[in-house]
Coordinates of C-alpha atoms in Angstrom, one line a residue:
Chain A
M1 CA -29.3 164.1 253.3
M2 CA -28.2 167.4 254.9
T3 CA -29.0 171.0 254.4
L4 CA -26.1 173.1 253.2
K5 CA -26.3 176.9 253.2
V6 CA -24.5 178.3 250.3
N7 CA -24.5 182.2 249.4
G8 CA -27.8 182.6 251.3
Q9 CA -29.5 179.7 249.7
N10 CA -30.5 176.3 251.4
H11 CA -29.3 173.1 249.1
E12 CA -30.2 169.6 250.1
I13 CA -27.4 167.3 249.6
N14 CA -27.5 163.8 249.5
A15 CA -23.6 162.8 249.8
D16 CA -21.4 160.8 252.4
P17 CA -20.2 163.1 255.4
D18 CA -16.7 162.7 254.3
T19 CA -17.1 164.5 251.0
P20 CA -15.2 167.4 250.4
L21 CA -17.2 170.8 250.4
L22 CA -15.5 171.6 246.9
Y23 CA -16.8 168.4 245.3
V24 CA -20.4 169.1 246.4
L25 CA -20.1 173.0 245.5
R26 CA -19.0 172.0 241.9
D27 CA -20.8 168.8 241.0
D28 CA -24.0 169.1 243.0
I29 CA -24.5 172.9 243.2
K30 CA -22.8 173.8 239.8
L31 CA -20.7 176.8 241.4
N32 CA -17.6 176.6 239.6
A33 CA -15.8 179.4 241.1
A34 CA -13.7 177.5 243.6
K35 CA -11.3 175.3 241.6
F36 CA -9.8 171.9 242.4
G37 CA -5.9 172.5 242.2
C38 CA -4.1 169.9 244.0
G39 CA -7.0 168.6 246.2
L40 CA -4.4 168.5 249.0
G41 CA -4.9 172.0 250.7
Q42 CA -1.6 173.2 249.2
C43 CA -2.3 175.5 246.7
G44 CA -5.3 177.6 247.9
S45 CA -7.4 177.6 244.6
C46 CA -10.7 176.0 246.4
T47 CA -10.8 178.6 249.2
V48 CA -14.1 179.9 250.1
I49 CA -15.8 181.5 253.1
V50 CA -17.4 179.9 255.9
D51 CA -18.7 181.8 258.7
G52 CA -16.5 184.8 257.8
N53 CA -13.0 182.6 257.7
A54 CA -11.2 181.6 254.6
V55 CA -11.5 177.7 254.4
L56 CA -9.9 175.2 252.0
S57 CA -12.7 173.6 250.6
C58 CA -10.8 170.7 249.0
V59 CA -10.2 169.4 252.7
T60 CA -13.0 170.4 254.5
P61 CA -15.4 167.3 254.7
L62 CA -19.2 168.2 254.3
L63 CA -20.0 167.1 257.9
L64 CA -18.2 170.1 259.4
L65 CA -20.5 172.6 257.5
E66 CA -23.7 171.6 259.6
G67 CA -25.6 174.8 260.4
K68 CA -22.6 177.0 258.8
Q69 CA -23.0 179.7 255.9
V70 CA -20.7 179.1 253.1
T71 CA -19.9 182.0 250.5
T72 CA -18.2 181.3 247.2
L73 CA -17.3 183.9 244.9
E74 CA -20.4 183.8 243.1
G75 CA -21.7 185.2 246.4
L76 CA -19.9 188.2 246.5
G77 CA -21.1 189.9 243.3
T78 CA -22.1 189.3 239.6
I79 CA -20.4 190.7 236.4
E80 CA -23.4 193.5 236.3
A81 CA -22.7 194.5 239.8
P82 CA -19.1 193.4 240.8
A83 CA -18.2 193.3 244.7
P84 CA -15.3 195.9 245.6
I85 CA -12.8 192.8 245.6
Q86 CA -13.9 191.5 242.3
R87 CA -13.8 195.2 240.7
A88 CA -10.2 195.7 242.2
F89 CA -8.9 192.5 240.6
M90 CA -10.5 193.5 237.3
E91 CA -9.2 196.8 237.4
E92 CA -5.7 195.6 238.1
Q93 CA -6.0 193.1 235.7
A94 CA -4.8 190.7 238.0
A95 CA -5.4 187.5 236.5
Q96 CA -3.4 186.0 233.9
C97 CA -4.9 182.5 233.5
G98 CA -7.1 183.1 236.4
Y99 CA -7.0 179.5 237.9
C100 CA -6.0 180.8 241.3
I101 CA -7.7 184.2 241.5
A102 CA -10.8 183.0 242.9
G103 CA -9.3 181.4 245.7
I104 CA -7.1 184.3 246.3
M105 CA -10.1 186.9 246.3
M106 CA -11.8 184.8 248.8
R107 CA -9.0 184.8 251.2
A108 CA -8.6 188.5 250.6
Q109 CA -12.3 189.2 251.2
A110 CA -12.1 187.3 254.6
L111 CA -9.0 189.3 255.5
L112 CA -10.7 192.7 254.8
Q113 CA -13.8 191.8 256.5
K114 CA -11.7 191.3 259.5
N115 CA -9.3 193.8 259.1
P116 CA -10.2 196.7 256.8
K117 CA -6.5 198.0 257.1
P118 CA -4.1 195.3 256.8
S119 CA -0.6 196.3 256.2
D120 CA 1.2 195.0 252.9
E121 CA 3.2 192.4 255.2
Q122 CA -0.1 191.1 256.8
I123 CA -1.4 190.8 253.0
R124 CA 1.6 188.9 251.8
A125 CA 1.4 186.7 255.0
E126 CA -2.2 186.0 254.8
L127 CA -1.7 185.0 251.0
E128 CA 1.4 183.0 251.3
L129 CA -0.3 179.6 251.1
H130 CA -1.8 180.6 247.7
L131 CA 0.2 179.5 244.7
C132 CA 0.0 181.5 241.2
R133 CA 1.9 180.1 238.3
C134 CA 1.4 182.8 235.8
G135 CA 3.2 185.2 238.1
T136 CA 0.8 188.2 238.6
H137 CA 1.7 188.5 242.3
M138 CA 2.5 192.3 242.0
R139 CA -0.6 192.8 240.3
I140 CA -2.5 190.9 242.9
L141 CA -1.3 192.7 245.8
R142 CA -1.9 195.9 244.2
A143 CA -5.4 194.6 243.6
V144 CA -5.7 193.9 247.5
H145 CA -4.7 197.4 247.9
R146 CA -7.1 198.6 245.4
A147 CA -10.2 196.7 247.0
I148 CA -8.9 198.4 250.4
R149 CA -9.7 201.9 249.2
L150 CA -12.7 200.7 247.2
M151 CA -14.3 199.1 250.3
D152 CA -13.3 202.4 252.1
T153 CA -15.2 204.7 249.5
A154 CA -17.9 202.1 248.3
D155 CA -21.6 203.0 248.7
A156 CA -23.7 201.0 251.0
S157 CA -25.2 198.8 248.3
S158 CA -21.8 197.5 246.8
A159 CA -20.4 197.3 250.2
T160 CA -23.3 194.8 251.1
A161 CA -22.8 192.9 247.9
G162 CA -19.3 192.3 248.7
S163 CA -20.0 191.2 252.3
A164 CA -19.5 187.5 253.0
Q165 CA -21.2 185.8 256.1
Chain B
M1 CA 27.4 188.8 324.0
I2 CA 24.5 187.2 322.0
G3 CA 23.8 190.6 320.7
S4 CA 27.2 191.0 319.2
V5 CA 27.3 187.3 317.8
L6 CA 24.1 188.1 316.1
A7 CA 25.6 191.6 314.7
A8 CA 28.6 189.4 313.6
L9 CA 26.2 187.0 311.9
V10 CA 24.3 189.8 310.3
I11 CA 27.4 191.5 309.1
G12 CA 29.1 188.3 307.8
G13 CA 26.2 187.0 306.2
A14 CA 25.6 190.3 304.2
V15 CA 29.6 190.4 303.5
A16 CA 29.1 186.8 302.1
A17 CA 25.7 187.7 300.1
F18 CA 27.7 190.5 298.7
A19 CA 30.3 188.7 297.9
I20 CA 28.1 185.8 296.0
A21 CA 26.2 188.3 294.6
W22 CA 28.2 191.3 293.3
R23 CA 30.1 191.6 290.3
P24 CA 32.3 194.4 289.0
A25 CA 31.3 196.2 285.8
I26 CA 33.8 195.9 282.9
A27 CA 35.0 199.2 281.4
A28 CA 33.2 200.0 278.2
I29 CA 35.0 200.3 274.9
D30 CA 34.5 202.3 271.8
P31 CA 32.6 200.0 269.5
P32 CA 35.2 198.0 267.4
V33 CA 35.2 198.7 263.6
P34 CA 33.9 195.8 261.6
Q35 CA 37.2 195.4 259.6
S36 CA 39.0 194.7 262.9
F37 CA 37.8 191.1 263.0
D38 CA 39.2 188.4 260.9
A39 CA 36.9 187.2 258.2
A40 CA 37.5 183.4 258.9
L41 CA 36.7 184.0 262.5
V42 CA 33.6 185.8 261.7
K43 CA 32.4 182.9 259.5
R44 CA 33.2 180.5 262.3
G45 CA 31.1 182.5 264.7
R46 CA 28.4 182.5 262.2
D47 CA 28.2 178.7 262.0
L48 CA 28.6 178.6 265.8
A49 CA 25.6 181.1 266.3
A50 CA 23.5 178.8 263.9
I51 CA 24.2 175.8 266.4
G52 CA 23.4 178.0 269.2
N53 CA 20.1 179.2 267.6
C54 CA 20.8 182.4 268.8
N55 CA 18.6 184.5 266.5
D56 CA 15.5 182.3 267.5
C57 CA 15.3 184.2 271.0
H58 CA 17.0 187.4 270.0
T59 CA 14.9 188.4 267.3
V60 CA 11.2 189.3 267.0
R61 CA 9.1 187.6 264.3
G62 CA 9.7 190.0 261.4
G63 CA 11.8 192.3 263.3
K64 CA 15.7 193.1 262.8
D65 CA 18.0 190.2 263.6
F66 CA 19.5 190.0 267.2
A67 CA 17.5 192.9 268.2
G68 CA 16.1 191.1 270.7
G69 CA 12.6 192.2 272.6
L70 CA 11.1 188.8 272.2
P71 CA 8.9 188.0 275.1
V72 CA 10.0 184.7 276.6
P73 CA 7.1 183.1 278.7
T74 CA 8.4 181.3 281.8
P75 CA 6.3 180.0 284.8
F76 CA 7.5 182.9 286.8
G77 CA 6.8 185.8 284.4
T78 CA 7.7 187.4 281.0
I79 CA 11.3 187.8 280.3
F80 CA 12.4 189.9 277.2
S81 CA 15.7 188.8 275.0
S82 CA 18.2 191.5 275.0
N83 CA 19.6 193.2 272.0
I84 CA 22.7 191.7 271.1
T85 CA 23.6 193.8 267.9
P86 CA 26.7 196.1 268.2
D87 CA 24.6 199.0 268.9
A88 CA 26.8 201.4 271.1
E89 CA 23.6 202.6 273.4
T90 CA 21.1 199.7 273.2
G91 CA 23.1 196.8 272.2
I92 CA 26.6 194.9 273.1
G93 CA 28.6 197.7 270.9
R94 CA 30.4 198.8 274.1
W95 CA 31.0 195.4 275.3
P96 CA 34.7 194.1 275.4
E97 CA 35.5 190.4 274.5
A98 CA 36.1 189.8 278.2
A99 CA 32.4 191.0 279.0
F100 CA 30.9 188.9 276.3
R101 CA 32.9 185.8 277.6
R102 CA 31.6 186.3 281.1
A103 CA 28.3 186.5 280.2
M104 CA 28.4 183.4 278.2
R105 CA 30.4 181.7 281.0
S106 CA 28.7 183.0 284.0
G107 CA 25.5 185.1 283.1
V108 CA 26.8 188.4 284.0
N109 CA 26.3 191.3 281.9
R110 CA 28.9 194.1 281.3
D111 CA 27.5 196.2 284.0
G112 CA 28.1 193.6 286.5
Q113 CA 24.0 192.7 286.8
H114 CA 23.1 189.1 286.9
L115 CA 21.2 187.8 283.8
Y116 CA 18.2 185.5 284.0
P117 CA 18.8 182.0 282.9
T118 CA 16.3 182.0 280.1
F119 CA 19.6 183.0 278.5
P120 CA 20.8 179.4 279.0
Y121 CA 24.5 180.1 280.5
D122 CA 24.3 176.9 282.5
H123 CA 24.9 175.6 279.1
F124 CA 26.8 178.2 277.4
T125 CA 29.2 178.0 280.5
N126 CA 30.7 174.9 278.4
V127 CA 31.8 176.9 275.6
T128 CA 35.5 177.6 275.0
D129 CA 37.3 180.9 275.0
E130 CA 38.0 180.3 271.4
D131 CA 34.6 179.8 270.3
D132 CA 33.3 182.8 272.6
R133 CA 35.8 184.9 270.4
A134 CA 34.5 183.7 267.3
L135 CA 30.9 184.1 268.6
Y136 CA 31.7 187.7 269.5
A137 CA 33.3 188.5 266.3
Y138 CA 30.2 187.4 264.7
L139 CA 27.7 189.7 266.7
M140 CA 30.0 192.5 266.8
T141 CA 30.1 192.7 262.8
R142 CA 26.2 192.5 262.5
Q143 CA 24.0 195.4 261.7
P144 CA 23.7 197.7 264.8
V145 CA 20.1 198.1 265.6
R146 CA 18.9 200.7 268.1
A147 CA 16.4 198.8 270.1
P148 CA 16.2 199.6 273.9
A149 CA 15.5 196.6 276.2
R150 CA 11.9 196.1 277.4
A151 CA 11.0 195.7 280.9
N152 CA 10.7 192.3 282.2
Q153 CA 7.4 191.2 283.7
L154 CA 8.4 189.4 286.9
P155 CA 7.0 189.7 290.5
F156 CA 8.6 190.7 293.4
P157 CA 11.1 189.6 294.5
L158 CA 12.2 187.9 291.4
D159 CA 12.4 191.1 289.8
Q160 CA 15.7 191.7 292.1
R161 CA 18.6 190.5 290.1
V162 CA 20.4 189.5 293.3
V163 CA 18.3 186.7 293.5
I164 CA 19.6 185.3 290.6
A165 CA 23.3 184.9 292.3
G166 CA 21.5 182.3 294.5
W167 CA 19.8 180.3 291.6
K168 CA 23.2 180.1 290.2
L169 CA 24.8 178.9 293.4
L170 CA 22.4 176.2 293.7
F171 CA 22.4 175.3 289.7
L172 CA 25.0 176.9 287.9
R173 CA 28.1 174.4 287.4
R174 CA 30.9 176.6 285.8
G175 CA 33.7 174.9 283.8
T176 CA 34.2 174.3 279.9
Y177 CA 33.5 170.9 278.6
Q178 CA 35.9 168.1 279.6
P179 CA 36.4 165.4 276.8
D180 CA 35.8 161.9 277.8
S181 CA 39.0 160.0 276.9
M182 CA 37.1 156.7 276.6
K183 CA 35.1 158.2 273.6
G184 CA 36.2 159.4 270.1
A185 CA 36.7 162.6 268.9
E186 CA 33.5 163.1 267.1
W187 CA 31.5 162.0 270.3
N188 CA 33.3 164.4 272.3
R189 CA 32.7 167.2 269.9
G190 CA 28.9 166.2 269.7
A191 CA 28.9 166.1 273.5
Y192 CA 30.5 169.5 273.8
L193 CA 27.9 171.0 271.5
V194 CA 24.8 169.4 272.9
E195 CA 25.7 170.2 276.2
G196 CA 27.2 173.5 275.5
L197 CA 26.2 175.9 272.6
A198 CA 23.4 173.9 271.2
H199 CA 21.6 173.9 274.6
C200 CA 19.2 170.9 273.7
G201 CA 18.4 170.1 277.5
S202 CA 17.0 173.6 277.6
C203 CA 13.8 172.5 276.1
H204 CA 13.9 168.8 276.1
T205 CA 15.1 168.2 279.7
P206 CA 12.2 168.7 282.4
R207 CA 12.9 171.6 285.0
N208 CA 12.3 171.6 288.7
V209 CA 10.3 174.2 290.8
L210 CA 13.1 176.7 290.7
G211 CA 13.3 176.4 286.6
A212 CA 16.5 174.6 286.7
E213 CA 17.2 171.5 284.7
R214 CA 16.7 168.5 286.5
A215 CA 19.8 166.5 286.3
S216 CA 18.5 163.2 287.1
A217 CA 15.8 163.5 284.2
Q218 CA 18.4 164.8 281.4
F219 CA 16.7 164.5 278.1
A220 CA 13.4 163.2 279.6
G221 CA 11.1 165.8 277.7
G222 CA 10.2 169.2 278.6
D223 CA 8.1 172.3 277.6
V224 CA 8.6 175.2 275.5
D225 CA 6.3 178.0 274.3
N226 CA 3.1 175.6 274.9
W227 CA 4.6 172.8 273.0
H228 CA 6.0 169.8 274.4
A229 CA 9.7 168.9 273.6
Y230 CA 10.0 165.2 273.3
A231 CA 12.0 162.7 275.4
I232 CA 15.2 162.4 273.4
N233 CA 16.7 159.6 275.6
A234 CA 15.9 155.9 276.1
Q235 CA 12.4 157.2 277.0
S236 CA 11.7 158.5 273.6
P237 CA 8.1 157.9 272.4
A238 CA 9.0 157.8 268.7
P239 CA 7.4 154.8 267.3
I240 CA 10.7 154.3 265.2
P241 CA 13.8 154.5 267.4
W242 CA 16.4 157.2 266.2
D243 CA 19.7 156.1 265.3
A244 CA 22.5 158.5 264.0
D245 CA 21.8 158.3 260.3
A246 CA 18.2 159.4 261.0
L247 CA 19.2 162.1 263.5
F248 CA 21.6 163.4 261.0
A249 CA 19.1 163.8 258.2
Y250 CA 16.5 165.3 260.3
L251 CA 18.9 167.8 261.8
S252 CA 20.4 168.6 258.4
D253 CA 17.0 168.7 256.3
G254 CA 14.5 169.4 258.9
W255 CA 12.4 165.9 258.2
H256 CA 13.0 162.2 257.9
P257 CA 10.7 159.8 256.3
D258 CA 10.3 157.7 259.3
H259 CA 9.7 160.6 261.6
G260 CA 8.0 163.5 259.8
V261 CA 8.9 167.2 259.6
A262 CA 10.2 169.3 262.4
R263 CA 7.8 172.2 263.3
G264 CA 6.6 174.4 266.3
P265 CA 9.9 175.8 268.1
M266 CA 12.0 172.9 266.6
A267 CA 11.2 174.4 263.0
Q268 CA 13.7 177.2 263.8
V269 CA 16.3 174.9 265.0
V270 CA 16.7 172.9 262.2
S271 CA 16.4 175.8 260.0
N272 CA 19.6 177.1 261.7
L273 CA 21.2 173.7 261.7
S274 CA 20.9 173.5 258.0
S275 CA 23.4 175.9 257.5
A276 CA 25.9 174.7 260.1
P277 CA 29.0 172.4 259.2
E278 CA 28.1 169.1 258.3
S279 CA 30.8 167.6 260.5
D280 CA 29.2 169.4 263.5
I281 CA 25.8 167.9 262.9
R282 CA 27.2 164.5 262.4
A283 CA 28.9 164.9 265.6
I284 CA 25.6 166.0 267.5
A285 CA 24.1 162.9 265.9
T286 CA 26.7 160.7 266.9
Y287 CA 26.4 161.9 270.4
M288 CA 22.6 162.0 270.8
A289 CA 22.4 158.5 269.3
G290 CA 24.2 157.4 272.1
V291 CA 21.8 159.4 274.5
F292 CA 18.8 157.7 272.9
G293 CA 20.8 154.0 273.1
A294 CA 20.3 151.2 271.1
P295 CA 16.4 150.1 271.2
T296 CA 15.7 146.7 272.8
P297 CA 14.9 144.0 270.8
D298 CA 11.1 144.4 271.6
R299 CA 11.3 148.0 270.6
K300 CA 13.0 146.8 267.4
R301 CA 10.1 144.2 266.7
R302 CA 7.4 146.9 267.3
A303 CA 9.1 149.5 265.4
E304 CA 9.4 147.0 262.2
A305 CA 5.5 146.3 262.6
V306 CA 4.7 149.8 262.5
L307 CA 6.9 150.3 259.3
A308 CA 5.1 147.6 257.6
Q309 CA 1.8 148.7 258.5
A310 CA 2.9 152.3 257.3
K311 CA 4.0 151.1 253.8
S312 CA 0.9 148.9 253.2
P313 CA -2.1 150.2 255.3
S314 CA -4.8 147.6 256.2
V315 CA -8.0 148.7 255.6
Q316 CA -9.8 149.6 258.7
A317 CA -13.2 147.6 259.3
S318 CA -15.7 149.3 261.5
E319 CA -15.1 152.5 263.0
A320 CA -16.4 153.5 266.4
N321 CA -15.8 157.3 266.0
A322 CA -17.4 158.0 262.8
V323 CA -17.0 161.9 262.9
G324 CA -13.3 161.5 263.7
A325 CA -13.0 158.8 260.8
S326 CA -14.8 161.0 258.5
I327 CA -12.8 164.0 259.2
Y328 CA -9.3 161.9 258.8
A329 CA -10.6 160.6 255.2
A330 CA -11.6 163.8 253.9
A331 CA -9.2 166.3 255.6
C332 CA -5.9 164.4 256.8
A333 CA -5.6 161.2 254.4
T334 CA -5.3 163.0 251.2
C335 CA -1.7 163.8 252.2
H336 CA -1.0 161.3 255.3
G337 CA -2.7 158.2 253.9
T338 CA -1.2 157.8 250.7
E339 CA 1.9 156.2 249.6
R340 CA 3.4 159.4 248.2
P341 CA 6.8 159.9 250.3
L342 CA 7.9 162.9 252.3
P343 CA 8.6 165.7 251.6
Y344 CA 5.6 165.6 249.0
G345 CA 3.3 163.6 251.0
G346 CA 2.4 163.9 254.7
V347 CA 4.0 161.4 257.3
N348 CA 2.2 158.2 257.6
L349 CA 0.6 159.0 261.2
G350 CA 1.5 155.6 262.5
L351 CA 5.0 156.8 262.4
S352 CA 4.0 160.2 264.3
T353 CA 5.9 160.8 267.6
A354 CA 2.9 163.5 268.1
L355 CA 0.3 161.0 268.1
S356 CA 2.5 158.1 270.4
G357 CA 3.8 160.6 272.9
P358 CA 2.4 161.1 276.1
D359 CA 1.1 164.8 275.9
P360 CA -1.3 165.8 273.3
R361 CA -0.3 169.6 272.8
N362 CA 1.9 169.0 269.6
A363 CA -0.6 167.1 267.9
T364 CA -3.5 169.9 268.8
N365 CA -1.1 172.6 267.8
I366 CA -0.3 171.3 264.4
V367 CA -4.2 170.4 263.8
L368 CA -5.1 174.0 264.3
S369 CA -2.2 175.7 263.0
G370 CA -0.9 173.5 260.2
V371 CA 2.7 174.2 259.3
R372 CA 2.9 177.7 257.6
P373 CA 4.8 178.4 254.5
V374 CA 7.9 180.4 255.1
E375 CA 7.4 183.6 252.8
G376 CA 9.9 183.4 249.7
E377 CA 11.5 179.8 250.9
R378 CA 11.0 176.3 250.0
S379 CA 9.3 174.8 252.9
P380 CA 6.8 172.0 254.2
I381 CA 3.1 173.1 254.7
M382 CA 0.3 171.8 256.1
P383 CA -3.1 173.8 256.2
G384 CA -4.5 174.5 259.6
F385 CA -8.0 173.7 260.4
A386 CA -8.6 176.1 263.5
T387 CA -11.3 177.9 261.6
S388 CA -12.9 175.0 259.9
M389 CA -13.6 172.6 263.0
N390 CA -14.9 173.3 266.3
D391 CA -13.5 171.7 269.6
D392 CA -15.8 168.9 269.3
Q393 CA -14.7 168.1 266.1
I394 CA -11.2 168.4 266.5
S395 CA -11.6 166.2 269.8
A396 CA -13.2 163.4 267.7
L397 CA -10.6 163.7 265.2
L398 CA -7.8 163.6 267.7
N399 CA -9.3 160.8 269.6
Y400 CA -9.5 158.8 266.7
L401 CA -5.8 159.7 265.4
R402 CA -4.7 158.4 268.9
V403 CA -6.6 155.3 268.7
R404 CA -6.0 154.3 265.5
F405 CA -2.3 155.2 264.8
S406 CA -0.7 154.5 268.3
N407 CA -0.9 151.7 270.5
Q408 CA -1.3 154.4 273.5
P409 CA -4.4 155.0 275.9
A410 CA -6.6 157.8 275.3
W411 CA -5.3 161.2 276.2
P412 CA -6.9 162.6 279.3
G413 CA -8.1 166.1 279.3
I414 CA -8.3 166.5 275.4
A415 CA -10.9 169.4 275.5
K416 CA -9.1 171.6 278.0
T417 CA -6.0 170.8 275.7
I418 CA -7.8 172.3 272.6
A419 CA -9.1 175.3 274.2
D420 CA -5.7 176.1 275.6
A421 CA -4.2 175.7 272.2
R422 CA -6.9 177.9 270.7
R423 CA -5.9 180.8 273.1
T424 CA -2.1 180.4 272.8
Q425 CA -2.1 179.8 268.8
T426 CA -4.2 182.8 268.2
L427 CA -1.1 184.8 268.8
F428 CA 0.9 182.5 266.4
L429 CA -1.7 182.7 263.9
Q430 CA -1.5 186.4 263.9
T431 CA 2.1 187.1 264.1
S432 CA 3.7 184.2 262.6
A433 CA 6.0 184.9 259.8
G434 CA 7.4 181.5 260.6
P435 CA 11.1 180.2 260.9
R436 CA 13.3 181.9 258.5
N437 CA 15.4 179.3 256.6
A438 CA 19.0 179.8 256.2
P439 CA 20.0 180.5 252.9
A440 CA 19.0 177.7 250.4
D441 CA 21.8 178.4 247.9
A442 CA 25.0 176.6 249.6
T443 CA 27.1 179.3 248.2
Q444 CA 25.7 181.6 250.5
R445 CA 26.9 179.8 253.4
D446 CA 30.7 180.9 253.2
K447 CA 29.7 184.5 253.5
P448 CA 29.9 185.7 257.1

C-alpha cells in the first residue's frame, strides 16, 4: 500500500512497486487522459507531469513516485474552465483523433512552466519524441505558440488553474 | 670566456627554437569560384569528409555546417573549433590548397600559426596529397559562413602557440601512410583510413599527461566528452567479440543485433560513415577486425553462453536488490527484456558493452538522457530517465544491471559518476539536436 498524490489528492494504492504509473492512473484512479500508446516510452501519449517534469507514465514504476506530485491533464483545467494550454489546443483545433494530444499538452505545459518563452526550435526539439499519426503537427505547434500568448495575458485565476506541480 | 659561451648557447638556443617554431605565412588567394573545382573531385572530398567526421567538431549543434565554434573540452582548457567554410574573412576562403595541405600535414594555419592538436593532425598527417586535394575541393565549394573564431580558454603558457611546436617535436610523426606489402589491398586501405583521416585513435586510445596518444596502448580505450570510448583492441570489453562482418554492419547502419546501438559521440561517427563508400567501410572493418584480433577459445565459449542466455532468458529467482529489479522490470524490460529484435526492441543487456565495460559513465549517461530522436529522420530512440529517478534510484538500477547482466565486479564510486553525469548531461539535454543523419535517400549520396 502506498500513497500517491495525483492532481492534489492523495490516493491509497494497492499495487506492486513495479506497476507502471499509467496503469494505476487509468485502472485504479480512473483518470483516462493519459493514454496507452506503445507501452514502451516511444510515442509519448502517456506523458504526465511529475514534480514539474514531463514523464512517460508507461515506463515509470510506482515505486519512483513516493512523495512526488503527479499532475495529469485532468489536473490542469476542466471543460468549463480550461487551462491556457487546453484552450489553445481547442482554439487551434489541434486534435484530429486526439489520442496523442493529452501527452503533447502535458509536455508543452511542462516546457512552458520552465521556459515561458521558448523558441519554435526549442518547442520542436522538446516535442520530437511525441508521435501524431493524424498529421496535425503544424496545428500543434500553433497551439503551443498560442498557449504562450494566453499564459502571458491570462488572468491570475486561469494561470493558477494551468499550473502543475 | 664563460660569458661568451653562455651567450652563444642562449643565442643558439633561441635560433634553434625559432627554427623549430617559426612557420612562414602562405600568401592569400582570392576565394576560388566553386565552378572551378571538378565535380567528381568534390564528390570524393565529400565521402572523405564523412569518413573524417569533420562536421562533428566543426559544426555547432543547430548551427551552420562547418562554421566552427564548437567548444571542445580538454584537460588543459576549452578549445573552439575553427570555421572551415570558404568565407574569405573568417573561414578558409583565402587559403590556397598548399595551405590546407600544410594544416592537415603539420597543423599550421595559413598565417603560419601552430594549431592545437585537438585538430587531429597527428592522424591527418597520414592523408595523401590526392585526398587532401579532394577534401579541399569539397570544403571550398560549401556555403561560406561568416563566423569569427571564438577565443580559446587556456591558461598561460598553453595559450602561447609556440608551445605547440614543442609538442609536435615530441609527438608528431610526419609522413603519409606506408602500405604493408605483406597485407592485402583492403587491409592497407583500412589501415590508411583508420590511422589517418578517420582518426579512430583520437578517442579510442588513452592519452598521456601532455595530451598525446600513448603509442604503447593503442586503441586501449579513451575519453571523449564525458563518455568512455571503449577499448577496440584485444582488451575490448564487448561480451560478444567483434568480427569484420559485425563491424561493417555496425559502422554502416549504426547498430548491430549482438552489440546494440551507437550513441554518444559515436552516433555522429556512424551517421557520417553511413554515407561513405561501402568499400571504405569494409576496409575499415577488415583492418579493425585484425586490431581486435581473433578471440581466444575461452572468450568464444563465454560469448556463446551469453548469446544463448540472451535468446532464452532464464527466470531470475530471488533479487537482492529489489528496488533495482523493480525499476528494471517496469522501465527497461519492456524493450530490453523482450525477444523483439533490434532495431525495434532494445538490445538484451547481457550483450551490452556499457554494462560489461570497466567505466560506468556510458551506462549512466544513457539511463539519464536516453537516445534522443533525430529531428525529421529515422533513428533509434530511448527515453531518458533523468527527471523520473533520483540519484539513489539510478544507482540502484545501475548496480542491479551490472550484477545481473555482466560477470564483472561492482563499479566503484557510482554515486559520483551519476552526479557528474547529471551536471554534464544538463547541457546535452538542453541543447541536443542530436546527430544529423546523412541523407537516408541513397540517391542523395551522389550529390556533392
